[in-house]
Amino acid sequence: MEVRAHLGRCRVSARKARLVVDTVRGRPVLEAQAMLRFIPNKTAFELEKLMKSLAANAENNYDLDPRDLYIKEIYADEGPTMRRFRAKARGRVGRINKRTCSITVIAEDRGAQ
């Protein structure tokens, strides 16, 4: 049984989010939550909330125990980029890209095995 949770338009670039995502891949969901609590990163805070959502989805929608869930897949893809402009020297314009990402977590129940 697979359980999914998705976070869209997280205001962190996908490249920075992948650094945190790679640390929790393959771990139990509750252990990943504990690890993310101590990582001083904006992505870790958002990902911790996503893990709570994943555990709640498993418990309420599929009647699964969150202690038996392991992260099967987790990935951070690029989202839409907000483009802003800033004045530069000699009347020119510099573009600022405010990047976003979408994070998807797929967990599976290994307690039944």
JSON list of C-alpha atoms in Angstrom, two decimals:
[
{"chain": "A", "resi": 1, "resn": "MET", "atom": "CA", "xyz": [0.00, 0.00, 0.00]},
{"chain": "A", "resi": 2, "resn": "GLU", "atom": "CA", "xyz": [1.39, 3.38, -1.02]},
{"chain": "A", "resi": 3, "resn": "VAL", "atom": "CA", "xyz": [0.58, 6.71, 0.60]},
{"chain": "A", "resi": 4, "resn": "ARG", "atom": "CA", "xyz": [1.29, 10.03, -1.09]},
{"chain": "A", "resi": 5, "resn": "ALA", "atom": "CA", "xyz": [1.71, 13.62, 0.01]},
{"chain": "A", "resi": 6, "resn": "HIS", "atom": "CA", "xyz": [2.53, 16.60, -2.19]},
{"chain": "A", "resi": 7, "resn": "LEU", "atom": "CA", "xyz": [3.70, 20.13, -1.47]},
{"chain": "A", "resi": 8, "resn": "GLY", "atom": "CA", "xyz": [3.48, 22.57, -4.34]},
{"chain": "A", "resi": 9, "resn": "ARG", "atom": "CA", "xyz": [5.08, 25.98, -4.79]},
{"chain": "A", "resi": 10, "resn": "CYS", "atom": "CA", "xyz": [7.47, 25.80, -1.88]},
{"chain": "A", "resi": 11, "resn": "ARG", "atom": "CA", "xyz": [9.50, 29.03, -1.92]},
{"chain": "A", "resi": 12, "resn": "VAL", "atom": "CA", "xyz": [12.89, 27.30, -2.07]},
{"chain": "A", "resi": 13, "resn": "SER", "atom": "CA", "xyz": [14.83, 26.42, -5.19]},
{"chain": "A", "resi": 14, "resn": "ALA", "atom": "CA", "xyz": [14.72, 22.75, -6.19]},
{"chain": "A", "resi": 15, "resn": "ARG", "atom": "CA", "xyz": [18.50, 22.50, -5.97]},
{"chain": "A", "resi": 16, "resn": "LYS", "atom": "CA", "xyz": [18.53, 23.55, -2.31]},
{"chain": "A", "resi": 17, "resn": "ALA", "atom": "CA", "xyz": [15.53, 21.36, -1.52]},
{"chain": "A", "resi": 18, "resn": "ARG", "atom": "CA", "xyz": [17.23, 18.26, -2.96]},
{"chain": "A", "resi": 19, "resn": "LEU", "atom": "CA", "xyz": [20.03, 18.59, -0.39]},
{"chain": "A", "resi": 20, "resn": "VAL", "atom": "CA", "xyz": [17.52, 18.02, 2.42]},
{"chain": "A", "resi": 21, "resn": "VAL", "atom": "CA", "xyz": [15.39, 15.52, 0.49]},
{"chain": "A", "resi": 22, "resn": "ASP", "atom": "CA", "xyz": [18.40, 13.25, -0.07]},
{"chain": "A", "resi": 23, "resn": "THR", "atom": "CA", "xyz": [19.06, 12.97, 3.68]},
{"chain": "A", "resi": 24, "resn": "VAL", "atom": "CA", "xyz": [15.69, 11.37, 4.46]},
{"chain": "A", "resi": 25, "resn": "ARG", "atom": "CA", "xyz": [15.23, 9.10, 1.42]},
{"chain": "A", "resi": 26, "resn": "GLY", "atom": "CA", "xyz": [14.67, 5.44, 2.39]},
{"chain": "A", "resi": 27, "resn": "ARG", "atom": "CA", "xyz": [14.18, 6.08, 6.10]},
{"chain": "A", "resi": 28, "resn": "PRO", "atom": "CA", "xyz": [11.13, 5.43, 8.28]},
{"chain": "A", "resi": 29, "resn": "VAL", "atom": "CA", "xyz": [8.72, 8.38, 8.29]},
{"chain": "A", "resi": 30, "resn": "LEU", "atom": "CA", "xyz": [8.92, 9.00, 12.03]},
{"chain": "A", "resi": 31, "resn": "GLU", "atom": "CA", "xyz": [12.73, 8.86, 11.98]},
{"chain": "A", "resi": 32, "resn": "ALA", "atom": "CA", "xyz": [12.74, 11.32, 9.06]},
{"chain": "A", "resi": 33, "resn": "GLN", "atom": "CA", "xyz": [10.49, 13.66, 11.06]},
{"chain": "A", "resi": 34, "resn": "ALA", "atom": "CA", "xyz": [12.92, 13.54, 13.98]},
{"chain": "A", "resi": 35, "resn": "MET", "atom": "CA", "xyz": [15.90, 14.24, 11.69]},
{"chain": "A", "resi": 36, "resn": "LEU", "atom": "CA", "xyz": [14.18, 17.17, 9.99]},
{"chain": "A", "resi": 37, "resn": "ARG", "atom": "CA", "xyz": [13.39, 18.79, 13.31]},
{"chain": "A", "resi": 38, "resn": "PHE", "atom": "CA", "xyz": [17.11, 19.46, 13.86]},
{"chain": "A", "resi": 39, "resn": "ILE", "atom": "CA", "xyz": [18.17, 20.54, 10.37]},
{"chain": "A", "resi": 40, "resn": "PRO", "atom": "CA", "xyz": [18.43, 24.36, 10.32]},
{"chain": "A", "resi": 41, "resn": "ASN", "atom": "CA", "xyz": [16.93, 24.88, 6.89]},
{"chain": "A", "resi": 42, "resn": "LYS", "atom": "CA", "xyz": [13.69, 26.31, 5.51]},
{"chain": "A", "resi": 43, "resn": "THR", "atom": "CA", "xyz": [13.18, 23.19, 3.40]},
{"chain": "A", "resi": 44, "resn": "ALA", "atom": "CA", "xyz": [13.48, 20.97, 6.48]},
{"chain": "A", "resi": 45, "resn": "PHE", "atom": "CA", "xyz": [10.68, 22.89, 8.18]},
{"chain": "A", "resi": 46, "resn": "GLU", "atom": "CA", "xyz": [8.39, 22.53, 5.14]},
{"chain": "A", "resi": 47, "resn": "LEU", "atom": "CA", "xyz": [9.32, 18.87, 4.70]},
{"chain": "A", "resi": 48, "resn": "GLU", "atom": "CA", "xyz": [8.59, 18.12, 8.36]},
{"chain": "A", "resi": 49, "resn": "LYS", "atom": "CA", "xyz": [5.06, 19.45, 7.89]},
{"chain": "A", "resi": 50, "resn": "LEU", "atom": "CA", "xyz": [4.75, 17.31, 4.76]},
{"chain": "A", "resi": 51, "resn": "MET", "atom": "CA", "xyz": [5.79, 14.20, 6.74]},
{"chain": "A", "resi": 52, "resn": "LYS", "atom": "CA", "xyz": [3.10, 14.97, 9.32]},
{"chain": "A", "resi": 53, "resn": "SER", "atom": "CA", "xyz": [0.58, 15.24, 6.50]},
{"chain": "A", "resi": 54, "resn": "LEU", "atom": "CA", "xyz": [1.78, 11.93, 5.06]},
{"chain": "A", "resi": 55, "resn": "ALA", "atom": "CA", "xyz": [1.35, 10.20, 8.43]},
{"chain": "A", "resi": 56, "resn": "ALA", "atom": "CA", "xyz": [-2.12, 11.69, 8.82]},
{"chain": "A", "resi": 57, "resn": "ASN", "atom": "CA", "xyz": [-3.09, 10.58, 5.29]},
{"chain": "A", "resi": 58, "resn": "ALA", "atom": "CA", "xyz": [-1.96, 7.04, 6.08]},
{"chain": "A", "resi": 59, "resn": "GLU", "atom": "CA", "xyz": [-3.85, 6.92, 9.34]},
{"chain": "A", "resi": 60, "resn": "ASN", "atom": "CA", "xyz": [-7.11, 8.54, 8.25]},
{"chain": "A", "resi": 61, "resn": "ASN", "atom": "CA", "xyz": [-7.46, 7.45, 4.62]},
{"chain": "A", "resi": 62, "resn": "TYR", "atom": "CA", "xyz": [-5.89, 3.97, 4.62]},
{"chain": "A", "resi": 63, "resn": "ASP", "atom": "CA", "xyz": [-6.04, 2.85, 8.29]},
{"chain": "A", "resi": 64, "resn": "LEU", "atom": "CA", "xyz": [-2.27, 2.30, 8.36]},
{"chain": "A", "resi": 65, "resn": "ASP", "atom": "CA", "xyz": [0.05, 2.73, 11.32]},
{"chain": "A", "resi": 66, "resn": "PRO", "atom": "CA", "xyz": [2.51, 5.61, 10.70]},
{"chain": "A", "resi": 67, "resn": "ARG", "atom": "CA", "xyz": [5.22, 3.68, 12.57]},
{"chain": "A", "resi": 68, "resn": "ASP", "atom": "CA", "xyz": [5.30, 1.09, 9.76]},
{"chain": "A", "resi": 69, "resn": "LEU", "atom": "CA", "xyz": [5.77, 3.61, 6.94]},
{"chain": "A", "resi": 70, "resn": "TYR", "atom": "CA", "xyz": [9.04, 3.94, 5.04]},
{"chain": "A", "resi": 71, "resn": "ILE", "atom": "CA", "xyz": [9.83, 6.57, 2.44]},
{"chain": "A", "resi": 72, "resn": "LYS", "atom": "CA", "xyz": [9.82, 4.75, -0.88]},
{"chain": "A", "resi": 73, "resn": "GLU", "atom": "CA", "xyz": [10.26, 7.78, -3.16]},
{"chain": "A", "resi": 74, "resn": "ILE", "atom": "CA", "xyz": [10.84, 11.43, -2.49]},
{"chain": "A", "resi": 75, "resn": "TYR", "atom": "CA", "xyz": [11.76, 14.07, -5.02]},
{"chain": "A", "resi": 76, "resn": "ALA", "atom": "CA", "xyz": [11.84, 17.82, -5.50]},
{"chain": "A", "resi": 77, "resn": "ASP", "atom": "CA", "xyz": [10.96, 19.14, -8.95]},
{"chain": "A", "resi": 78, "resn": "GLU", "atom": "CA", "xyz": [11.13, 22.70, -10.21]},
{"chain": "A", "resi": 79, "resn": "GLY", "atom": "CA", "xyz": [8.02, 24.78, -9.89]},
{"chain": "A", "resi": 80, "resn": "PRO", "atom": "CA", "xyz": [7.06, 28.08, -11.49]},
{"chain": "A", "resi": 81, "resn": "THR", "atom": "CA", "xyz": [9.58, 30.91, -11.24]},
{"chain": "A", "resi": 82, "resn": "MET", "atom": "CA", "xyz": [8.48, 34.38, -10.19]},
{"chain": "A", "resi": 83, "resn": "ARG", "atom": "CA", "xyz": [10.42, 37.00, -12.12]},
{"chain": "A", "resi": 84, "resn": "ARG", "atom": "CA", "xyz": [11.12, 40.36, -10.52]},
{"chain": "A", "resi": 85, "resn": "PHE", "atom": "CA", "xyz": [13.14, 43.28, -11.84]},
{"chain": "A", "resi": 86, "resn": "ARG", "atom": "CA", "xyz": [15.59, 45.57, -10.10]},
{"chain": "A", "resi": 87, "resn": "ALA", "atom": "CA", "xyz": [17.15, 48.79, -11.30]},
{"chain": "A", "resi": 88, "resn": "LYS", "atom": "CA", "xyz": [20.82, 48.58, -12.26]},
{"chain": "A", "resi": 89, "resn": "ALA", "atom": "CA", "xyz": [23.45, 51.10, -13.24]},
{"chain": "A", "resi": 90, "resn": "ARG", "atom": "CA", "xyz": [23.08, 53.31, -16.32]},
{"chain": "A", "resi": 91, "resn": "GLY", "atom": "CA", "xyz": [19.33, 52.81, -16.62]},
{"chain": "A", "resi": 92, "resn": "ARG", "atom": "CA", "xyz": [19.48, 49.05, -17.10]},
{"chain": "A", "resi": 93, "resn": "VAL", "atom": "CA", "xyz": [17.38, 46.35, -15.54]},
{"chain": "A", "resi": 94, "resn": "GLY", "atom": "CA", "xyz": [18.50, 43.21, -13.74]},
{"chain": "A", "resi": 95, "resn": "ARG", "atom": "CA", "xyz": [16.18, 40.24, -13.49]},
{"chain": "A", "resi": 96, "resn": "ILE", "atom": "CA", "xyz": [15.73, 38.41, -10.18]},
{"chain": "A", "resi": 97, "resn": "ASN", "atom": "CA", "xyz": [14.41, 34.86, -10.35]},
{"chain": "A", "resi": 98, "resn": "LYS", "atom": "CA", "xyz": [12.47, 33.75, -7.28]},
{"chain": "A", "resi": 99, "resn": "ARG", "atom": "CA", "xyz": [12.40, 30.01, -7.76]},
{"chain": "A", "resi": 100, "resn": "THR", "atom": "CA", "xyz": [9.92, 27.53, -6.32]},
{"chain": "A", "resi": 101, "resn": "CYS", "atom": "CA", "xyz": [9.78, 23.76, -6.14]},
{"chain": "A", "resi": 102, "resn": "SER", "atom": "CA", "xyz": [7.22, 21.03, -5.61]},
{"chain": "A", "resi": 103, "resn": "ILE", "atom": "CA", "xyz": [8.07, 18.16, -3.28]},
{"chain": "A", "resi": 104, "resn": "THR", "atom": "CA", "xyz": [6.40, 14.75, -3.55]},
{"chain": "A", "resi": 105, "resn": "VAL", "atom": "CA", "xyz": [6.69, 11.96, -0.99]},
{"chain": "A", "resi": 106, "resn": "ILE", "atom": "CA", "xyz": [5.56, 8.37, -1.56]},
{"chain": "A", "resi": 107, "resn": "ALA", "atom": "CA", "xyz": [5.70, 6.03, 1.43]},
{"chain": "A", "resi": 108, "resn": "GLU", "atom": "CA", "xyz": [4.93, 2.34, 1.65]},
{"chain": "A", "resi": 109, "resn": "ASP", "atom": "CA", "xyz": [3.78, 0.16, 4.52]},
{"chain": "A", "resi": 110, "resn": "ARG", "atom": "CA", "xyz": [6.38, -2.45, 5.46]},
{"chain": "A", "resi": 111, "resn": "GLY", "atom": "CA", "xyz": [4.62, -3.61, 8.62]},
{"chain": "A", "resi": 112, "resn": "ALA", "atom": "CA", "xyz": [2.54, -6.22, 6.79]},
{"chain": "A", "resi": 113, "resn": "GLN", "atom": "CA", "xyz": [5.59, -8.05, 5.43]}
]
